[in-house]
Amino acid sequence: SQKIEQNSEALNIQEGKTATLTCNYTNYSPAYLQWYRQDPGRGPVFLLLIRENEKEKRKERLKVTFDTTLKQSLFHITASQPADSATYLCALSSNQGGKLIFGQGTELSVKP
Amino acid sequence: GAVVSQHPSRVICKSGTSVKIECRSLDFQATTMFWYRQFPKQSLMLMATSNEGSKATYEQGVEKDKFLINHASLTLSTLTVTSAHPEDSSFYICSARDPGGKYTDTQYFGPGTRLTVL
């Protein structure tokens, strides 16, 4: 069955450092991979989308890579700030506008 | 752009009653909306896909007679939890695609509804 795994343990880093979150998947060939941010008691907020034929995507301090051979995506936040503290979810879909399958999320805590 | 709202934000009800949750796309028309459920410290689980003007498509294991979905207009989908029980207590989140927006492949999520069944 399809499986998506993210860092299960919370990630604690110091302000200013780069946070790197991992998303691995098995038994799946996604056409799209997306990253969302979720704050406690709130709905997810879309951050970045990367397609299967793209290796890397950037948006301000965020960078996403997508390796379809390794079946892995890395999500980087550079110059991290305490305001970046949240749970980050990766989600995959197999076709345009199709349903998303979510990982369990990684909780990031950035200390001042 | 691409704002999705939900109402109510939280609801407490007695066991056996029915609860309706509304999901609205505020600045775009959504032919497709999705309903998710999220238990504490767990990921979002897709319950059903709601298509405007047609029947919803439910995921395996989700009872369609218990979770009634209506998508009567391009900006509104409703989820009714019928005869709610304590095990239905959860965080319910809807999302919508914006087919005319910049990112047509992504989903925009509502703020969620916290349901507590006593």
PDB file of C-alpha atoms in Angstrom:
ATOM      1  CA  SER A   1       0.000   0.000   0.000  1.00  0.00           C
ATOM      2  CA  GLN A   2       1.017   3.619  -0.456  1.00  0.00           C
ATOM      3  CA  LYS A   3       3.080   4.979   2.383  1.00  0.00           C
ATOM      4  CA  ILE A   4       4.428   8.440   3.148  1.00  0.00           C
ATOM      5  CA  GLU A   5       6.902   8.972   5.958  1.00  0.00           C
ATOM      6  CA  GLN A   6       8.128  12.198   7.458  1.00  0.00           C
ATOM      7  CA  ASN A   7      10.555  12.741  10.334  1.00  0.00           C
ATOM      8  CA  SER A   8       8.485  11.387  13.184  1.00  0.00           C
ATOM      9  CA  GLU A   9      10.410  13.189  15.870  1.00  0.00           C
ATOM     10  CA  ALA A  10      10.119  16.894  16.409  1.00  0.00           C
ATOM     11  CA  LEU A  11      12.921  18.978  14.972  1.00  0.00           C
ATOM     12  CA  ASN A  12      14.461  21.576  17.263  1.00  0.00           C
ATOM     13  CA  ILE A  13      16.868  24.098  15.805  1.00  0.00           C
ATOM     14  CA  GLN A  14      18.411  27.434  16.686  1.00  0.00           C
ATOM     15  CA  GLU A  15      17.219  30.643  15.087  1.00  0.00           C
ATOM     16  CA  GLY A  16      19.200  31.507  11.971  1.00  0.00           C
ATOM     17  CA  LYS A  17      20.041  27.909  11.115  1.00  0.00           C
ATOM     18  CA  THR A  18      18.648  25.955   8.180  1.00  0.00           C
ATOM     19  CA  ALA A  19      15.882  23.481   8.923  1.00  0.00           C
ATOM     20  CA  THR A  20      15.712  20.396   6.701  1.00  0.00           C
ATOM     21  CA  LEU A  21      12.639  18.180   6.717  1.00  0.00           C
ATOM     22  CA  THR A  22      12.343  14.861   4.910  1.00  0.00           C
ATOM     23  CA  CYS A  23       9.474  13.183   3.125  1.00  0.00           C
ATOM     24  CA  ASN A  24       9.885   9.627   1.840  1.00  0.00           C
ATOM     25  CA  TYR A  25       7.297   7.594   0.004  1.00  0.00           C
ATOM     26  CA  THR A  26       6.853   4.017  -1.190  1.00  0.00           C
ATOM     27  CA  ASN A  27       4.536   2.172  -3.551  1.00  0.00           C
ATOM     28  CA  TYR A  28       3.597   5.414  -5.251  1.00  0.00           C
ATOM     29  CA  SER A  29       4.496   7.442  -8.313  1.00  0.00           C
ATOM     30  CA  PRO A  30       3.254  10.947  -7.629  1.00  0.00           C
ATOM     31  CA  ALA A  31       2.975  13.543 -10.324  1.00  0.00           C
ATOM     32  CA  TYR A  32       2.947  16.337  -7.763  1.00  0.00           C
ATOM     33  CA  LEU A  33       4.391  16.808  -4.320  1.00  0.00           C
ATOM     34  CA  GLN A  34       3.269  19.644  -2.090  1.00  0.00           C
ATOM     35  CA  TRP A  35       4.339  21.057   1.241  1.00  0.00           C
ATOM     36  CA  TYR A  36       1.955  22.656   3.705  1.00  0.00           C
ATOM     37  CA  ARG A  37       2.333  24.378   7.033  1.00  0.00           C
ATOM     38  CA  GLN A  38      -0.143  23.707   9.838  1.00  0.00           C
ATOM     39  CA  ASP A  39      -0.401  25.622  13.072  1.00  0.00           C
ATOM     40  CA  PRO A  40      -2.190  24.096  16.104  1.00  0.00           C
ATOM     41  CA  GLY A  41      -5.954  24.112  15.684  1.00  0.00           C
ATOM     42  CA  ARG A  42      -5.779  25.511  12.148  1.00  0.00           C
ATOM     43  CA  GLY A  43      -6.100  24.192   8.632  1.00  0.00           C
ATOM     44  CA  PRO A  44      -2.998  23.589   6.483  1.00  0.00           C
ATOM     45  CA  VAL A  45      -1.579  26.480   4.483  1.00  0.00           C
ATOM     46  CA  PHE A  46      -0.094  25.780   1.055  1.00  0.00           C
ATOM     47  CA  LEU A  47       3.616  26.579   0.715  1.00  0.00           C
ATOM     48  CA  LEU A  48       5.139  24.988  -2.382  1.00  0.00           C
ATOM     49  CA  LEU A  49       4.316  22.549  -5.155  1.00  0.00           C
ATOM     50  CA  ILE A  50       6.864  20.634  -7.200  1.00  0.00           C
ATOM     51  CA  ARG A  51       6.166  18.437 -10.198  1.00  0.00           C
ATOM     52  CA  GLU A  52       7.770  15.088 -10.977  1.00  0.00           C
ATOM     53  CA  ASN A  53       9.849  16.565 -13.780  1.00  0.00           C
ATOM     54  CA  GLU A  54      11.240  19.307 -11.544  1.00  0.00           C
ATOM     55  CA  LYS A  55      14.277  18.838  -9.339  1.00  0.00           C
ATOM     56  CA  GLU A  56      14.060  21.934  -7.197  1.00  0.00           C
ATOM     57  CA  LYS A  57      11.714  24.789  -6.408  1.00  0.00           C
ATOM     58  CA  ARG A  58      12.366  27.925  -4.359  1.00  0.00           C
ATOM     59  CA  LYS A  59      10.212  30.564  -2.746  1.00  0.00           C
ATOM     60  CA  GLU A  60      11.859  33.198  -0.589  1.00  0.00           C
ATOM     61  CA  ARG A  61      13.533  31.291   2.300  1.00  0.00           C
ATOM     62  CA  LEU A  62      11.976  27.980   1.279  1.00  0.00           C
ATOM     63  CA  LYS A  63      13.453  25.341  -0.990  1.00  0.00           C
ATOM     64  CA  VAL A  64      12.026  21.981  -2.010  1.00  0.00           C
ATOM     65  CA  THR A  65      13.788  19.172  -3.846  1.00  0.00           C
ATOM     66  CA  PHE A  66      12.160  16.153  -5.435  1.00  0.00           C
ATOM     67  CA  ASP A  67      14.106  12.995  -6.235  1.00  0.00           C
ATOM     68  CA  THR A  68      11.830  10.458  -7.935  1.00  0.00           C
ATOM     69  CA  THR A  69      14.625   7.871  -7.978  1.00  0.00           C
ATOM     70  CA  LEU A  70      15.127   8.004  -4.225  1.00  0.00           C
ATOM     71  CA  LYS A  71      11.386   8.635  -3.759  1.00  0.00           C
ATOM     72  CA  GLN A  72      12.197  11.507  -1.491  1.00  0.00           C
ATOM     73  CA  SER A  73      11.583  15.200  -1.050  1.00  0.00           C
ATOM     74  CA  LEU A  74      13.583  17.545   1.132  1.00  0.00           C
ATOM     75  CA  PHE A  75      12.129  20.785   2.460  1.00  0.00           C
ATOM     76  CA  HIS A  76      14.540  23.484   3.596  1.00  0.00           C
ATOM     77  CA  ILE A  77      13.904  26.689   5.533  1.00  0.00           C
ATOM     78  CA  THR A  78      16.960  28.925   5.526  1.00  0.00           C
ATOM     79  CA  ALA A  79      17.638  31.619   8.137  1.00  0.00           C
ATOM     80  CA  SER A  80      14.925  30.076  10.300  1.00  0.00           C
ATOM     81  CA  GLN A  81      12.902  32.239  12.679  1.00  0.00           C
ATOM     82  CA  PRO A  82      10.800  31.403  15.748  1.00  0.00           C
ATOM     83  CA  ALA A  83       7.746  32.295  13.633  1.00  0.00           C
ATOM     84  CA  ASP A  84       8.581  29.298  11.422  1.00  0.00           C
ATOM     85  CA  SER A  85       7.688  26.967  14.319  1.00  0.00           C
ATOM     86  CA  ALA A  86       4.802  24.785  13.148  1.00  0.00           C
ATOM     87  CA  THR A  87       4.028  21.340  11.791  1.00  0.00           C
ATOM     88  CA  TYR A  88       4.997  20.823   8.166  1.00  0.00           C
ATOM     89  CA  LEU A  89       3.103  18.321   6.037  1.00  0.00           C
ATOM     90  CA  CYS A  90       4.065  16.821   2.731  1.00  0.00           C
ATOM     91  CA  ALA A  91       1.322  15.623   0.422  1.00  0.00           C
ATOM     92  CA  LEU A  92       1.337  13.721  -2.844  1.00  0.00           C
ATOM     93  CA  SER A  93      -1.104  13.440  -5.702  1.00  0.00           C
ATOM     94  CA  SER A  94      -0.992  11.315  -8.796  1.00  0.00           C
ATOM     95  CA  ASN A  95      -2.779  13.628 -11.168  1.00  0.00           C
ATOM     96  CA  GLN A  96      -3.778  17.222 -11.707  1.00  0.00           C
ATOM     97  CA  GLY A  97      -6.330  18.285  -9.174  1.00  0.00           C
ATOM     98  CA  GLY A  98      -6.458  14.819  -7.739  1.00  0.00           C
ATOM     99  CA  LYS A  99      -6.842  13.835  -4.134  1.00  0.00           C
ATOM    100  CA  LEU A 100      -3.919  14.373  -1.806  1.00  0.00           C
ATOM    101  CA  ILE A 101      -2.304  11.788   0.422  1.00  0.00           C
ATOM    102  CA  PHE A 102      -0.665  13.376   3.446  1.00  0.00           C
ATOM    103  CA  GLY A 103       2.301  12.389   5.565  1.00  0.00           C
ATOM    104  CA  GLN A 104       1.931  12.583   9.323  1.00  0.00           C
ATOM    105  CA  GLY A 105       3.870  15.836   9.512  1.00  0.00           C
ATOM    106  CA  THR A 106       7.025  17.004  11.246  1.00  0.00           C
ATOM    107  CA  GLU A 107       6.848  19.460  14.109  1.00  0.00           C
ATOM    108  CA  LEU A 108       9.501  22.156  13.832  1.00  0.00           C
ATOM    109  CA  SER A 109      10.523  24.309  16.757  1.00  0.00           C
ATOM    110  CA  VAL A 110      12.887  27.236  16.209  1.00  0.00           C
ATOM    111  CA  LYS A 111      14.432  28.580  19.387  1.00  0.00           C
ATOM    112  CA  PRO A 112      15.564  32.205  19.680  1.00  0.00           C
TER     113      PRO A 112
ATOM    114  CA  GLY B   1      -7.123  35.144  -3.227  1.00  0.00           C
ATOM    115  CA  ALA B   2      -8.193  31.506  -2.817  1.00  0.00           C
ATOM    116  CA  VAL B   3      -9.753  31.868   0.625  1.00  0.00           C
ATOM    117  CA  VAL B   4     -11.816  29.061   2.102  1.00  0.00           C
ATOM    118  CA  SER B   5     -13.965  29.523   5.172  1.00  0.00           C
ATOM    119  CA  GLN B   6     -15.657  27.044   7.480  1.00  0.00           C
ATOM    120  CA  HIS B   7     -18.514  27.445   9.898  1.00  0.00           C
ATOM    121  CA  PRO B   8     -18.751  26.805  12.770  1.00  0.00           C
ATOM    122  CA  SER B   9     -15.168  26.857  14.015  1.00  0.00           C
ATOM    123  CA  ARG B  10     -16.080  24.641  16.933  1.00  0.00           C
ATOM    124  CA  VAL B  11     -19.203  22.820  18.010  1.00  0.00           C
ATOM    125  CA  ILE B  12     -20.159  20.734  21.023  1.00  0.00           C
ATOM    126  CA  CYS B  13     -23.165  18.474  20.735  1.00  0.00           C
ATOM    127  CA  LYS B  14     -24.879  15.640  22.541  1.00  0.00           C
ATOM    128  CA  SER B  15     -24.558  12.059  21.381  1.00  0.00           C
ATOM    129  CA  GLY B  16     -27.234  11.157  18.853  1.00  0.00           C
ATOM    130  CA  THR B  17     -27.689  14.618  17.397  1.00  0.00           C
ATOM    131  CA  SER B  18     -26.692  15.759  13.914  1.00  0.00           C
ATOM    132  CA  VAL B  19     -24.215  18.501  13.147  1.00  0.00           C
ATOM    133  CA  LYS B  20     -23.802  20.443   9.891  1.00  0.00           C
ATOM    134  CA  ILE B  21     -20.503  22.016   8.878  1.00  0.00           C
ATOM    135  CA  GLU B  22     -20.309  24.516   6.037  1.00  0.00           C
ATOM    136  CA  CYS B  23     -17.367  25.063   3.727  1.00  0.00           C
ATOM    137  CA  ARG B  24     -17.294  28.110   1.443  1.00  0.00           C
ATOM    138  CA  SER B  25     -14.899  29.319  -1.211  1.00  0.00           C
ATOM    139  CA  LEU B  26     -14.995  33.088  -0.759  1.00  0.00           C
ATOM    140  CA  ASP B  27     -13.333  34.485  -3.867  1.00  0.00           C
ATOM    141  CA  PHE B  28     -13.426  31.681  -6.387  1.00  0.00           C
ATOM    142  CA  GLN B  29     -15.711  28.988  -7.703  1.00  0.00           C
ATOM    143  CA  ALA B  30     -14.858  25.472  -6.671  1.00  0.00           C
ATOM    144  CA  THR B  31     -16.262  22.601  -8.685  1.00  0.00           C
ATOM    145  CA  THR B  32     -14.475  20.198  -6.369  1.00  0.00           C
ATOM    146  CA  MET B  33     -14.133  20.329  -2.617  1.00  0.00           C
ATOM    147  CA  PHE B  34     -12.600  17.805  -0.260  1.00  0.00           C
ATOM    148  CA  TRP B  35     -13.438  16.833   3.315  1.00  0.00           C
ATOM    149  CA  TYR B  36     -10.763  15.615   5.724  1.00  0.00           C
ATOM    150  CA  ARG B  37     -10.695  14.449   9.307  1.00  0.00           C
ATOM    151  CA  GLN B  38      -7.711  14.839  11.603  1.00  0.00           C
ATOM    152  CA  PHE B  39      -7.245  13.213  14.991  1.00  0.00           C
ATOM    153  CA  PRO B  40      -4.721  14.657  17.482  1.00  0.00           C
ATOM    154  CA  LYS B  41      -1.095  14.244  16.423  1.00  0.00           C
ATOM    155  CA  GLN B  42      -2.178  12.437  13.258  1.00  0.00           C
ATOM    156  CA  SER B  43      -2.260  13.334   9.613  1.00  0.00           C
ATOM    157  CA  LEU B  44      -5.205  14.500   7.574  1.00  0.00           C
ATOM    158  CA  MET B  45      -7.312  11.627   6.304  1.00  0.00           C
ATOM    159  CA  LEU B  46      -9.438  12.228   3.235  1.00  0.00           C
ATOM    160  CA  MET B  47     -13.069  11.336   3.865  1.00  0.00           C
ATOM    161  CA  ALA B  48     -14.700  12.271   0.589  1.00  0.00           C
ATOM    162  CA  THR B  49     -14.500  14.308  -2.583  1.00  0.00           C
ATOM    163  CA  SER B  50     -17.425  16.635  -3.134  1.00  0.00           C
ATOM    164  CA  ASN B  51     -18.379  17.502  -6.702  1.00  0.00           C
ATOM    165  CA  GLU B  52     -20.791  20.328  -7.474  1.00  0.00           C
ATOM    166  CA  GLY B  53     -24.075  19.022  -8.764  1.00  0.00           C
ATOM    167  CA  SER B  54     -23.297  15.341  -8.304  1.00  0.00           C
ATOM    168  CA  LYS B  55     -22.858  12.746  -5.595  1.00  0.00           C
ATOM    169  CA  ALA B  56     -19.795  12.788  -3.405  1.00  0.00           C
ATOM    170  CA  THR B  57     -17.135  10.116  -3.731  1.00  0.00           C
ATOM    171  CA  TYR B  58     -16.334   8.537  -0.391  1.00  0.00           C
ATOM    172  CA  GLU B  59     -13.063   6.941   0.638  1.00  0.00           C
ATOM    173  CA  GLN B  60     -12.977   3.347   1.724  1.00  0.00           C
ATOM    174  CA  GLY B  61     -14.238   2.890   5.245  1.00  0.00           C
ATOM    175  CA  VAL B  62     -16.189   6.164   5.394  1.00  0.00           C
ATOM    176  CA  GLU B  63     -19.924   5.661   5.874  1.00  0.00           C
ATOM    177  CA  LYS B  64     -21.789   7.776   3.348  1.00  0.00           C
ATOM    178  CA  ASP B  65     -25.038   7.547   5.316  1.00  0.00           C
ATOM    179  CA  LYS B  66     -23.358   8.881   8.410  1.00  0.00           C
ATOM    180  CA  PHE B  67     -21.367  11.670   6.766  1.00  0.00           C
ATOM    181  CA  LEU B  68     -23.747  13.365   4.351  1.00  0.00           C
ATOM    182  CA  ILE B  69     -22.163  15.696   1.840  1.00  0.00           C
ATOM    183  CA  ASN B  70     -23.997  18.230  -0.271  1.00  0.00           C
ATOM    184  CA  HIS B  71     -22.327  20.476  -2.853  1.00  0.00           C
ATOM    185  CA  ALA B  72     -25.268  22.434  -4.184  1.00  0.00           C
ATOM    186  CA  SER B  73     -23.395  25.469  -5.484  1.00  0.00           C
ATOM    187  CA  LEU B  74     -19.952  26.349  -6.777  1.00  0.00           C
ATOM    188  CA  THR B  75     -19.049  28.068  -3.523  1.00  0.00           C
ATOM    189  CA  LEU B  76     -20.640  25.902  -0.841  1.00  0.00           C
ATOM    190  CA  SER B  77     -20.264  22.334   0.353  1.00  0.00           C
ATOM    191  CA  THR B  78     -21.753  20.996   3.568  1.00  0.00           C
ATOM    192  CA  LEU B  79     -20.866  17.995   5.695  1.00  0.00           C
ATOM    193  CA  THR B  80     -23.524  16.666   8.056  1.00  0.00           C
ATOM    194  CA  VAL B  81     -22.465  14.243  10.744  1.00  0.00           C
ATOM    195  CA  THR B  82     -25.637  12.310  11.503  1.00  0.00           C
ATOM    196  CA  SER B  83     -26.347  10.671  14.846  1.00  0.00           C
ATOM    197  CA  ALA B  84     -22.978  11.776  16.162  1.00  0.00           C
ATOM    198  CA  HIS B  85     -21.169   9.691  18.759  1.00  0.00           C
ATOM    199  CA  PRO B  86     -18.126  10.488  20.917  1.00  0.00           C
ATOM    200  CA  GLU B  87     -15.835   8.625  18.512  1.00  0.00           C
ATOM    201  CA  ASP B  88     -16.813  11.160  15.820  1.00  0.00           C
ATOM    202  CA  SER B  89     -15.130  13.885  17.847  1.00  0.00           C
ATOM    203  CA  SER B  90     -12.367  15.207  15.651  1.00  0.00           C
ATOM    204  CA  PHE B  91     -11.064  18.145  13.657  1.00  0.00           C
ATOM    205  CA  TYR B  92     -12.874  18.364  10.324  1.00  0.00           C
ATOM    206  CA  ILE B  93     -11.212  20.344   7.548  1.00  0.00           C
ATOM    207  CA  CYS B  94     -12.416  21.120   4.051  1.00  0.00           C
ATOM    208  CA  SER B  95     -10.403  22.195   1.052  1.00  0.00           C
ATOM    209  CA  ALA B  96     -11.094  23.414  -2.452  1.00  0.00           C
ATOM    210  CA  ARG B  97      -9.281  23.667  -5.739  1.00  0.00           C
ATOM    211  CA  ASP B  98      -9.203  26.958  -7.582  1.00  0.00           C
ATOM    212  CA  PRO B  99      -9.350  25.938 -11.258  1.00  0.00           C
ATOM    213  CA  GLY B 100      -8.876  29.517 -12.418  1.00  0.00           C
ATOM    214  CA  GLY B 101      -6.110  30.462 -10.041  1.00  0.00           C
ATOM    215  CA  LYS B 102      -2.329  30.535 -10.239  1.00  0.00           C
ATOM    216  CA  TYR B 103      -1.933  27.110  -8.687  1.00  0.00           C
ATOM    217  CA  THR B 104      -4.624  24.896 -10.164  1.00  0.00           C
ATOM    218  CA  ASP B 105      -3.014  21.735  -8.825  1.00  0.00           C
ATOM    219  CA  THR B 106      -3.095  22.643  -5.170  1.00  0.00           C
ATOM    220  CA  GLN B 107      -5.826  22.680  -2.561  1.00  0.00           C
ATOM    221  CA  TYR B 108      -6.708  25.602  -0.321  1.00  0.00           C
ATOM    222  CA  PHE B 109      -7.848  24.634   3.136  1.00  0.00           C
ATOM    223  CA  GLY B 110     -10.418  26.047   5.472  1.00  0.00           C
ATOM    224  CA  PRO B 111      -9.552  26.816   9.097  1.00  0.00           C
ATOM    225  CA  GLY B 112     -11.189  23.623  10.352  1.00  0.00           C
ATOM    226  CA  THR B 113     -14.086  22.751  12.653  1.00  0.00           C
ATOM    227  CA  ARG B 114     -13.490  21.175  16.043  1.00  0.00           C
ATOM    228  CA  LEU B 115     -16.343  18.774  16.799  1.00  0.00           C
ATOM    229  CA  THR B 116     -16.801  17.461  20.318  1.00  0.00           C
ATOM    230  CA  VAL B 117     -19.560  14.924  20.939  1.00  0.00           C
ATOM    231  CA  LEU B 118     -20.496  14.419  24.576  1.00  0.00           C
TER     232      LEU B 118
END
